Amino acid sequence: KAGVTQTPRYLIKTRGQQVTLSCSPISGHRSVSWYQQTPGQGLQFLFEYFSETQRNKGNFPGRFSGRQFSNSRSEMNVSTLELGDSALYLCASSFEGLAVGGHNEQFFGPGTRLTVL
Amino acid sequence: DAKTTQPNSMESNEEEPVHLPCNHSTISGTDYIHWYRQLPSQGPEYVIHGLTSNVNNRMASLAIAEDRKSSTLILHRATLRDAAVYYCILSASTQGGSEKLVFGKGTKLTVNP
Protein backbone atom coordinates (compact mmCIF):
# COMPACT_ATOMS: atom_id res chain seq x y z
CA LYS A 1 0.00 0.00 0.00
CA ALA A 2 1.46 3.37 -0.95
CA GLY A 3 2.14 5.76 1.91
CA VAL A 4 1.12 9.37 2.34
CA THR A 5 2.57 11.55 -0.38
CA GLN A 6 3.13 15.27 -0.24
CA THR A 7 3.99 17.63 -3.06
CA PRO A 8 6.10 19.52 -3.55
CA ARG A 9 8.84 18.34 -1.20
CA TYR A 10 10.63 21.68 -1.21
CA LEU A 11 9.38 25.16 -1.93
CA ILE A 12 10.90 28.63 -1.80
CA LYS A 13 8.62 31.67 -1.74
CA THR A 14 8.97 35.34 -0.90
CA ARG A 15 7.07 37.37 1.67
CA GLY A 16 3.59 38.34 0.62
CA GLN A 17 3.13 35.47 -1.80
CA GLN A 18 0.72 32.62 -1.29
CA VAL A 19 1.40 28.90 -1.46
CA THR A 20 -0.61 25.71 -1.89
CA LEU A 21 0.61 22.37 -0.60
CA SER A 22 -0.89 19.04 -1.55
CA CYS A 23 -1.35 15.79 0.34
CA SER A 24 -2.52 12.43 -0.96
CA PRO A 25 -3.56 10.12 1.89
CA ILE A 26 -3.25 6.37 2.02
CA SER A 27 -5.94 4.73 -0.08
CA GLY A 28 -9.10 4.27 1.96
CA HIS A 29 -8.19 6.85 4.59
CA ARG A 30 -10.80 9.55 5.04
CA SER A 31 -9.09 11.83 7.52
CA VAL A 32 -6.25 14.19 6.74
CA SER A 33 -4.52 16.33 9.35
CA TRP A 34 -1.95 19.04 8.79
CA TYR A 35 0.87 20.02 11.14
CA GLN A 36 3.52 22.71 11.12
CA GLN A 37 6.98 21.85 12.46
CA THR A 38 9.54 24.53 13.35
CA PRO A 39 12.67 24.33 15.51
CA GLY A 40 11.23 26.82 17.98
CA GLN A 41 7.63 25.66 18.32
CA GLY A 42 7.96 21.99 17.45
CA LEU A 43 5.01 20.17 15.90
CA GLN A 44 1.78 22.13 15.98
CA PHE A 45 -1.62 20.99 14.80
CA LEU A 46 -3.13 23.10 12.03
CA PHE A 47 -6.41 21.40 11.10
CA GLU A 48 -8.08 18.11 10.32
CA TYR A 49 -10.43 17.27 7.46
CA PHE A 50 -12.78 14.33 7.40
CA SER A 51 -15.08 13.56 4.50
CA GLU A 52 -14.48 17.00 2.95
CA THR A 53 -15.36 18.86 6.17
CA GLN A 54 -13.00 20.62 8.53
CA ARG A 55 -13.52 18.87 11.84
CA ASN A 56 -10.72 20.32 13.97
CA LYS A 57 -8.72 23.50 13.90
CA GLY A 58 -5.59 24.57 15.75
CA ASN A 59 -4.59 28.06 16.85
CA PHE A 60 -3.34 29.49 13.58
CA PRO A 61 -4.38 32.73 11.86
CA GLY A 62 -6.91 32.76 9.06
CA ARG A 63 -4.10 32.99 6.50
CA PHE A 64 -3.83 29.24 6.91
CA SER A 65 -6.66 27.36 5.24
CA GLY A 66 -7.30 23.98 3.76
CA ARG A 67 -9.76 21.83 1.94
CA GLN A 68 -10.38 18.21 1.17
CA PHE A 69 -11.68 16.74 -2.05
CA SER A 70 -14.07 13.86 -2.57
CA ASN A 71 -11.16 11.48 -3.15
CA SER A 72 -9.78 12.50 0.30
CA ARG A 73 -6.82 14.37 -1.18
CA SER A 74 -6.20 17.56 0.70
CA GLU A 75 -4.62 20.91 0.07
CA MET A 76 -3.53 23.59 2.46
CA ASN A 77 -3.05 27.20 1.49
CA VAL A 78 -1.09 29.94 3.18
CA SER A 79 -1.75 33.45 1.97
CA THR A 80 0.39 36.56 2.48
CA LEU A 81 3.42 34.57 3.52
CA GLU A 82 5.56 35.79 6.41
CA LEU A 83 9.14 34.87 7.27
CA GLY A 84 7.86 32.96 10.29
CA ASP A 85 5.89 30.62 8.05
CA SER A 86 9.13 28.92 7.06
CA ALA A 87 8.67 25.39 8.34
CA LEU A 88 8.20 21.74 7.54
CA TYR A 89 4.52 21.12 6.82
CA LEU A 90 3.44 17.59 7.56
CA CYS A 91 0.31 15.83 6.49
CA ALA A 92 -1.05 12.76 8.24
CA SER A 93 -3.87 10.46 7.25
CA SER A 94 -5.90 7.92 9.13
CA PHE A 95 -8.98 5.85 8.43
CA GLU A 96 -11.37 7.43 10.87
CA GLY A 97 -9.45 10.44 12.07
CA LEU A 98 -9.12 11.49 15.64
CA ALA A 99 -12.28 9.95 17.00
CA VAL A 100 -13.37 10.63 20.53
CA GLY A 101 -12.50 7.95 23.01
CA GLY A 102 -10.35 5.94 20.70
CA HIS A 103 -7.18 5.86 18.79
CA ASN A 104 -6.60 5.94 15.10
CA GLU A 105 -2.97 5.65 14.06
CA GLN A 106 -1.81 8.64 12.13
CA PHE A 107 0.36 7.93 9.10
CA PHE A 108 2.60 10.86 8.29
CA GLY A 109 4.00 11.92 4.96
CA PRO A 110 7.59 13.13 4.48
CA GLY A 111 6.53 16.77 4.60
CA THR A 112 6.96 19.85 2.46
CA ARG A 113 9.84 22.12 3.42
CA LEU A 114 8.71 25.72 2.87
CA THR A 115 11.25 28.51 2.95
CA VAL A 116 10.01 32.10 2.92
CA LEU A 117 12.57 34.73 1.91
CA ASP B 1 -4.62 21.42 26.35
CA ALA B 2 -2.96 18.93 28.65
CA LYS B 3 0.81 19.11 28.27
CA THR B 4 3.61 16.62 28.43
CA THR B 5 7.14 17.04 29.77
CA GLN B 6 10.04 14.99 28.47
CA PRO B 7 13.82 15.22 28.85
CA ASN B 8 15.38 17.03 25.92
CA SER B 9 17.81 14.23 25.17
CA MET B 10 18.91 10.78 26.25
CA GLU B 11 21.71 8.46 25.29
CA SER B 12 21.85 4.71 25.12
CA ASN B 13 24.16 1.96 23.96
CA GLU B 14 23.19 -0.44 21.23
CA GLU B 15 21.38 -3.60 22.39
CA GLU B 16 20.67 -2.14 25.83
CA PRO B 17 17.18 -1.29 27.10
CA VAL B 18 16.04 2.32 27.00
CA HIS B 19 13.46 3.90 29.28
CA LEU B 20 12.03 7.18 27.98
CA PRO B 21 10.00 9.04 30.64
CA CYS B 22 7.08 11.38 30.14
CA ASN B 23 5.19 13.47 32.69
CA HIS B 24 1.59 14.48 32.06
CA SER B 25 0.29 15.62 35.41
CA THR B 26 -2.76 17.43 33.95
CA ILE B 27 -4.00 14.46 31.95
CA SER B 28 -7.78 14.05 31.91
CA GLY B 29 -9.61 10.79 32.35
CA THR B 30 -10.34 10.39 28.65
CA ASP B 31 -6.91 11.33 27.27
CA TYR B 32 -5.03 8.57 25.54
CA ILE B 33 -1.22 8.53 25.78
CA HIS B 34 0.41 8.16 22.38
CA TRP B 35 4.05 7.79 21.44
CA TYR B 36 5.37 8.67 18.05
CA ARG B 37 8.94 8.92 16.87
CA GLN B 38 10.54 10.95 14.12
CA LEU B 39 13.58 9.60 12.37
CA PRO B 40 15.89 12.13 10.70
CA SER B 41 14.38 13.68 7.58
CA GLN B 42 11.13 11.76 7.94
CA GLY B 43 7.64 12.39 9.22
CA PRO B 44 6.67 10.99 12.62
CA GLU B 45 5.67 7.34 12.88
CA TYR B 46 3.41 5.64 15.40
CA VAL B 47 5.07 3.63 18.16
CA ILE B 48 2.46 2.71 20.75
CA HIS B 49 -0.51 4.06 22.68
CA GLY B 50 -2.44 3.32 25.86
CA LEU B 51 -5.10 4.54 28.24
CA THR B 52 -4.65 2.94 31.65
CA SER B 53 -3.00 -0.46 31.37
CA ASN B 54 0.53 -1.26 30.30
CA VAL B 55 0.80 -2.12 26.61
CA ASN B 56 3.21 -4.16 24.52
CA ASN B 57 3.74 -4.39 20.80
CA ARG B 58 6.50 -5.50 18.50
CA MET B 59 8.25 -2.13 18.71
CA ALA B 60 8.08 -1.23 22.37
CA SER B 61 6.30 -1.38 25.72
CA LEU B 62 4.37 1.39 27.42
CA ALA B 63 4.26 1.51 31.20
CA ILE B 64 1.59 3.84 32.60
CA ALA B 65 1.64 4.96 36.22
CA GLU B 66 -1.36 4.06 38.33
CA ASP B 67 -2.37 7.73 38.69
CA ARG B 68 -1.71 8.22 34.93
CA LYS B 69 0.38 11.30 35.61
CA SER B 70 3.43 9.76 34.01
CA SER B 71 4.37 7.04 31.57
CA THR B 72 7.51 5.36 30.27
CA LEU B 73 8.27 4.11 26.80
CA ILE B 74 10.53 1.08 26.93
CA LEU B 75 12.67 -0.04 24.02
CA HIS B 76 13.87 -3.46 25.05
CA ARG B 77 17.01 -3.58 22.91
CA ALA B 78 18.00 -0.33 21.27
CA THR B 79 19.40 -0.45 17.76
CA LEU B 80 21.05 2.29 15.74
CA ARG B 81 17.82 2.58 13.78
CA ASP B 82 16.03 3.64 16.98
CA ALA B 83 17.92 6.94 17.05
CA ALA B 84 15.12 9.48 16.68
CA VAL B 85 13.09 12.13 18.46
CA TYR B 86 10.42 10.44 20.58
CA TYR B 87 7.21 12.31 21.24
CA CYS B 88 4.86 11.60 24.11
CA ILE B 89 1.47 12.97 23.09
CA LEU B 90 -1.91 13.31 24.69
CA SER B 91 -5.02 13.34 22.57
CA ALA B 92 -7.05 16.37 23.58
CA SER B 93 -10.79 16.53 23.12
CA THR B 94 -11.99 19.58 21.21
CA GLN B 95 -15.23 21.48 21.24
CA GLY B 96 -16.16 19.80 17.98
CA GLY B 97 -16.25 16.47 19.76
CA SER B 98 -13.23 14.92 18.13
CA GLU B 99 -9.62 15.11 19.17
CA LYS B 100 -6.27 16.48 18.13
CA LEU B 101 -2.75 15.41 18.89
CA VAL B 102 -0.81 17.87 21.06
CA PHE B 103 2.91 17.31 20.55
CA GLY B 104 5.51 18.33 23.13
CA LYS B 105 9.17 19.00 22.41
CA GLY B 106 10.13 15.35 22.45
CA THR B 107 13.26 13.50 23.56
CA LYS B 108 16.13 13.12 21.17
CA LEU B 109 17.51 9.61 21.62
CA THR B 110 21.09 8.92 20.61
CA VAL B 111 22.14 5.29 20.32
CA ASN B 112 25.85 4.59 20.56
CA PRO B 113 27.33 1.58 18.74
mmCIF file of C-alpha atoms in Angstrom:
data_model
loop_
_atom_site.group_PDB
_atom_site.id
_atom_site.type_symbol
_atom_site.label_atom_id
_atom_site.label_comp_id
_atom_site.label_asym_id
_atom_site.label_seq_id
_atom_site.Cartn_x
_atom_site.Cartn_y
_atom_site.Cartn_z
ATOM 1 C CA LYS A 1 0.000 0.000 0.000
ATOM 2 C CA ALA A 2 1.457 3.369 -0.947
ATOM 3 C CA GLY A 3 2.136 5.760 1.911
ATOM 4 C CA VAL A 4 1.117 9.369 2.337
ATOM 5 C CA THR A 5 2.574 11.549 -0.376
ATOM 6 C CA GLN A 6 3.134 15.272 -0.239
ATOM 7 C CA THR A 7 3.988 17.633 -3.058
ATOM 8 C CA PRO A 8 6.103 19.520 -3.546
ATOM 9 C CA ARG A 9 8.842 18.344 -1.198
ATOM 10 C CA TYR A 10 10.633 21.679 -1.214
ATOM 11 C CA LEU A 11 9.382 25.161 -1.932
ATOM 12 C CA ILE A 12 10.899 28.631 -1.800
ATOM 13 C CA LYS A 13 8.622 31.670 -1.741
ATOM 14 C CA THR A 14 8.965 35.343 -0.904
ATOM 15 C CA ARG A 15 7.075 37.373 1.673
ATOM 16 C CA GLY A 16 3.592 38.343 0.616
ATOM 17 C CA GLN A 17 3.132 35.465 -1.798
ATOM 18 C CA GLN A 18 0.721 32.621 -1.290
ATOM 19 C CA VAL A 19 1.403 28.903 -1.456
ATOM 20 C CA THR A 20 -0.614 25.714 -1.888
ATOM 21 C CA LEU A 21 0.610 22.375 -0.596
ATOM 22 C CA SER A 22 -0.886 19.041 -1.552
ATOM 23 C CA CYS A 23 -1.353 15.794 0.343
ATOM 24 C CA SER A 24 -2.525 12.426 -0.959
ATOM 25 C CA PRO A 25 -3.562 10.124 1.892
ATOM 26 C CA ILE A 26 -3.250 6.375 2.025
ATOM 27 C CA SER A 27 -5.938 4.733 -0.082
ATOM 28 C CA GLY A 28 -9.101 4.274 1.959
ATOM 29 C CA HIS A 29 -8.189 6.849 4.595
ATOM 30 C CA ARG A 30 -10.801 9.550 5.037
ATOM 31 C CA SER A 31 -9.092 11.828 7.524
ATOM 32 C CA VAL A 32 -6.253 14.189 6.742
ATOM 33 C CA SER A 33 -4.521 16.329 9.354
ATOM 34 C CA TRP A 34 -1.953 19.039 8.795
ATOM 35 C CA TYR A 35 0.869 20.020 11.145
ATOM 36 C CA GLN A 36 3.520 22.711 11.117
ATOM 37 C CA GLN A 37 6.979 21.850 12.460
ATOM 38 C CA THR A 38 9.540 24.526 13.352
ATOM 39 C CA PRO A 39 12.670 24.333 15.509
ATOM 40 C CA GLY A 40 11.233 26.815 17.985
ATOM 41 C CA GLN A 41 7.631 25.662 18.324
ATOM 42 C CA GLY A 42 7.960 21.995 17.451
ATOM 43 C CA LEU A 43 5.007 20.169 15.899
ATOM 44 C CA GLN A 44 1.777 22.126 15.979
ATOM 45 C CA PHE A 45 -1.615 20.986 14.799
ATOM 46 C CA LEU A 46 -3.135 23.096 12.031
ATOM 47 C CA PHE A 47 -6.405 21.405 11.103
ATOM 48 C CA GLU A 48 -8.083 18.114 10.319
ATOM 49 C CA TYR A 49 -10.429 17.273 7.463
ATOM 50 C CA PHE A 50 -12.778 14.329 7.397
ATOM 51 C CA SER A 51 -15.082 13.556 4.499
ATOM 52 C CA GLU A 52 -14.482 17.001 2.950
ATOM 53 C CA THR A 53 -15.355 18.857 6.173
ATOM 54 C CA GLN A 54 -13.001 20.621 8.535
ATOM 55 C CA ARG A 55 -13.523 18.874 11.838
ATOM 56 C CA ASN A 56 -10.723 20.324 13.965
ATOM 57 C CA LYS A 57 -8.724 23.505 13.902
ATOM 58 C CA GLY A 58 -5.587 24.573 15.750
ATOM 59 C CA ASN A 59 -4.588 28.056 16.850
ATOM 60 C CA PHE A 60 -3.341 29.494 13.584
ATOM 61 C CA PRO A 61 -4.383 32.726 11.865
ATOM 62 C CA GLY A 62 -6.905 32.757 9.058
ATOM 63 C CA ARG A 63 -4.105 32.988 6.496
ATOM 64 C CA PHE A 64 -3.833 29.238 6.906
ATOM 65 C CA SER A 65 -6.656 27.358 5.243
ATOM 66 C CA GLY A 66 -7.302 23.984 3.764
ATOM 67 C CA ARG A 67 -9.755 21.830 1.943
ATOM 68 C CA GLN A 68 -10.381 18.206 1.172
ATOM 69 C CA PHE A 69 -11.681 16.738 -2.050
ATOM 70 C CA SER A 70 -14.069 13.863 -2.567
ATOM 71 C CA ASN A 71 -11.159 11.480 -3.154
ATOM 72 C CA SER A 72 -9.775 12.498 0.295
ATOM 73 C CA ARG A 73 -6.824 14.366 -1.180
ATOM 74 C CA SER A 74 -6.202 17.565 0.705
ATOM 75 C CA GLU A 75 -4.618 20.906 0.066
ATOM 76 C CA MET A 76 -3.527 23.587 2.464
ATOM 77 C CA ASN A 77 -3.052 27.196 1.492
ATOM 78 C CA VAL A 78 -1.086 29.937 3.183
ATOM 79 C CA SER A 79 -1.748 33.451 1.972
ATOM 80 C CA THR A 80 0.386 36.557 2.477
ATOM 81 C CA LEU A 81 3.417 34.569 3.525
ATOM 82 C CA GLU A 82 5.560 35.787 6.413
ATOM 83 C CA LEU A 83 9.142 34.874 7.268
ATOM 84 C CA GLY A 84 7.858 32.958 10.290
ATOM 85 C CA ASP A 85 5.887 30.625 8.050
ATOM 86 C CA SER A 86 9.132 28.919 7.062
ATOM 87 C CA ALA A 87 8.668 25.394 8.340
ATOM 88 C CA LEU A 88 8.198 21.743 7.536
ATOM 89 C CA TYR A 89 4.520 21.120 6.821
ATOM 90 C CA LEU A 90 3.440 17.594 7.555
ATOM 91 C CA CYS A 91 0.313 15.834 6.486
ATOM 92 C CA ALA A 92 -1.053 12.765 8.242
ATOM 93 C CA SER A 93 -3.867 10.461 7.251
ATOM 94 C CA SER A 94 -5.900 7.920 9.129
ATOM 95 C CA PHE A 95 -8.983 5.851 8.434
ATOM 96 C CA GLU A 96 -11.375 7.430 10.867
ATOM 97 C CA GLY A 97 -9.454 10.436 12.075
ATOM 98 C CA LEU A 98 -9.116 11.486 15.643
ATOM 99 C CA ALA A 99 -12.283 9.949 17.001
ATOM 100 C CA VAL A 100 -13.369 10.632 20.532
ATOM 101 C CA GLY A 101 -12.500 7.951 23.015
ATOM 102 C CA GLY A 102 -10.345 5.943 20.696
ATOM 103 C CA HIS A 103 -7.175 5.863 18.785
ATOM 104 C CA ASN A 104 -6.597 5.940 15.102
ATOM 105 C CA GLU A 105 -2.971 5.650 14.065
ATOM 106 C CA GLN A 106 -1.814 8.644 12.126
ATOM 107 C CA PHE A 107 0.362 7.927 9.099
ATOM 108 C CA PHE A 108 2.598 10.862 8.294
ATOM 109 C CA GLY A 109 4.005 11.921 4.961
ATOM 110 C CA PRO A 110 7.593 13.128 4.484
ATOM 111 C CA GLY A 111 6.534 16.773 4.603
ATOM 112 C CA THR A 112 6.963 19.850 2.457
ATOM 113 C CA ARG A 113 9.839 22.115 3.424
ATOM 114 C CA LEU A 114 8.708 25.716 2.868
ATOM 115 C CA THR A 115 11.247 28.506 2.955
ATOM 116 C CA VAL A 116 10.011 32.102 2.915
ATOM 117 C CA LEU A 117 12.570 34.728 1.913
ATOM 118 C CA ASP B 1 -4.617 21.420 26.354
ATOM 119 C CA ALA B 2 -2.955 18.926 28.650
ATOM 120 C CA LYS B 3 0.810 19.111 28.274
ATOM 121 C CA THR B 4 3.615 16.615 28.427
ATOM 122 C CA THR B 5 7.136 17.035 29.774
ATOM 123 C CA GLN B 6 10.042 14.987 28.470
ATOM 124 C CA PRO B 7 13.816 15.225 28.848
ATOM 125 C CA ASN B 8 15.381 17.029 25.920
ATOM 126 C CA SER B 9 17.815 14.232 25.172
ATOM 127 C CA MET B 10 18.913 10.785 26.249
ATOM 128 C CA GLU B 11 21.711 8.456 25.286
ATOM 129 C CA SER B 12 21.854 4.712 25.121
ATOM 130 C CA ASN B 13 24.163 1.962 23.959
ATOM 131 C CA GLU B 14 23.191 -0.444 21.228
ATOM 132 C CA GLU B 15 21.381 -3.599 22.389
ATOM 133 C CA GLU B 16 20.666 -2.137 25.827
ATOM 134 C CA PRO B 17 17.178 -1.289 27.095
ATOM 135 C CA VAL B 18 16.038 2.324 27.003
ATOM 136 C CA HIS B 19 13.455 3.899 29.276
ATOM 137 C CA LEU B 20 12.030 7.180 27.979
ATOM 138 C CA PRO B 21 10.003 9.036 30.636
ATOM 139 C CA CYS B 22 7.075 11.385 30.135
ATOM 140 C CA ASN B 23 5.194 13.469 32.691
ATOM 141 C CA HIS B 24 1.592 14.478 32.060
ATOM 142 C CA SER B 25 0.290 15.624 35.411
ATOM 143 C CA THR B 26 -2.761 17.431 33.954
ATOM 144 C CA ILE B 27 -4.004 14.464 31.950
ATOM 145 C CA SER B 28 -7.777 14.050 31.910
ATOM 146 C CA GLY B 29 -9.615 10.791 32.348
ATOM 147 C CA THR B 30 -10.337 10.394 28.650
ATOM 148 C CA ASP B 31 -6.913 11.332 27.268
ATOM 149 C CA TYR B 32 -5.030 8.573 25.537
ATOM 150 C CA ILE B 33 -1.222 8.530 25.776
ATOM 151 C CA HIS B 34 0.414 8.163 22.383
ATOM 152 C CA TRP B 35 4.048 7.790 21.443
ATOM 153 C CA TYR B 36 5.366 8.668 18.046
ATOM 154 C CA ARG B 37 8.944 8.925 16.869
ATOM 155 C CA GLN B 38 10.543 10.948 14.118
ATOM 156 C CA LEU B 39 13.582 9.600 12.368
ATOM 157 C CA PRO B 40 15.890 12.125 10.701
ATOM 158 C CA SER B 41 14.376 13.679 7.575
ATOM 159 C CA GLN B 42 11.126 11.760 7.944
ATOM 160 C CA GLY B 43 7.645 12.387 9.224
ATOM 161 C CA PRO B 44 6.675 10.988 12.617
ATOM 162 C CA GLU B 45 5.666 7.344 12.883
ATOM 163 C CA TYR B 46 3.409 5.642 15.404
ATOM 164 C CA VAL B 47 5.074 3.627 18.155
ATOM 165 C CA ILE B 48 2.465 2.715 20.745
ATOM 166 C CA HIS B 49 -0.514 4.064 22.680
ATOM 167 C CA GLY B 50 -2.441 3.320 25.859
ATOM 168 C CA LEU B 51 -5.097 4.539 28.238
ATOM 169 C CA THR B 52 -4.647 2.944 31.653
ATOM 170 C CA SER B 53 -2.996 -0.455 31.367
ATOM 171 C CA ASN B 54 0.528 -1.257 30.296
ATOM 172 C CA VAL B 55 0.804 -2.118 26.611
ATOM 173 C CA ASN B 56 3.214 -4.160 24.523
ATOM 174 C CA ASN B 57 3.742 -4.386 20.801
ATOM 175 C CA ARG B 58 6.504 -5.500 18.504
ATOM 176 C CA MET B 59 8.247 -2.134 18.714
ATOM 177 C CA ALA B 60 8.075 -1.234 22.373
ATOM 178 C CA SER B 61 6.296 -1.385 25.718
ATOM 179 C CA LEU B 62 4.372 1.391 27.420
ATOM 180 C CA ALA B 63 4.260 1.508 31.196
ATOM 181 C CA ILE B 64 1.590 3.841 32.598
ATOM 182 C CA ALA B 65 1.644 4.963 36.221
ATOM 183 C CA GLU B 66 -1.361 4.064 38.332
ATOM 184 C CA ASP B 67 -2.366 7.726 38.690
ATOM 185 C CA ARG B 68 -1.712 8.216 34.926
ATOM 186 C CA LYS B 69 0.384 11.299 35.610
ATOM 187 C CA SER B 70 3.429 9.757 34.009
ATOM 188 C CA SER B 71 4.375 7.037 31.574
ATOM 189 C CA THR B 72 7.514 5.363 30.267
ATOM 190 C CA LEU B 73 8.268 4.111 26.799
ATOM 191 C CA ILE B 74 10.526 1.078 26.934
ATOM 192 C CA LEU B 75 12.665 -0.036 24.019
ATOM 193 C CA HIS B 76 13.869 -3.462 25.050
ATOM 194 C CA ARG B 77 17.012 -3.577 22.911
ATOM 195 C CA ALA B 78 17.996 -0.332 21.271
ATOM 196 C CA THR B 79 19.401 -0.448 17.764
ATOM 197 C CA LEU B 80 21.055 2.288 15.743
ATOM 198 C CA ARG B 81 17.818 2.577 13.784
ATOM 199 C CA ASP B 82 16.030 3.637 16.979
ATOM 200 C CA ALA B 83 17.917 6.942 17.053
ATOM 201 C CA ALA B 84 15.120 9.483 16.682
ATOM 202 C CA VAL B 85 13.092 12.127 18.459
ATOM 203 C CA TYR B 86 10.425 10.439 20.580
ATOM 204 C CA TYR B 87 7.207 12.308 21.244
ATOM 205 C CA CYS B 88 4.860 11.597 24.108
ATOM 206 C CA ILE B 89 1.470 12.967 23.095
ATOM 207 C CA LEU B 90 -1.908 13.308 24.689
ATOM 208 C CA SER B 91 -5.022 13.338 22.573
ATOM 209 C CA ALA B 92 -7.052 16.369 23.582
ATOM 210 C CA SER B 93 -10.788 16.530 23.116
ATOM 211 C CA THR B 94 -11.987 19.576 21.210
ATOM 212 C CA GLN B 95 -15.234 21.480 21.245
ATOM 213 C CA GLY B 96 -16.162 19.805 17.979
ATOM 214 C CA GLY B 97 -16.255 16.468 19.755
ATOM 215 C CA SER B 98 -13.228 14.921 18.134
ATOM 216 C CA GLU B 99 -9.620 15.110 19.167
ATOM 217 C CA LYS B 100 -6.271 16.475 18.126
ATOM 218 C CA LEU B 101 -2.746 15.410 18.892
ATOM 219 C CA VAL B 102 -0.805 17.865 21.058
ATOM 220 C CA PHE B 103 2.915 17.312 20.555
ATOM 221 C CA GLY B 104 5.505 18.325 23.130
ATOM 222 C CA LYS B 105 9.171 19.001 22.410
ATOM 223 C CA GLY B 106 10.126 15.351 22.445
ATOM 224 C CA THR B 107 13.264 13.495 23.564
ATOM 225 C CA LYS B 108 16.133 13.124 21.165
ATOM 226 C CA LEU B 109 17.505 9.612 21.616
ATOM 227 C CA THR B 110 21.092 8.923 20.610
ATOM 228 C CA VAL B 111 22.141 5.287 20.317
ATOM 229 C CA ASN B 112 25.853 4.592 20.557
ATOM 230 C CA PRO B 113 27.331 1.579 18.735
#
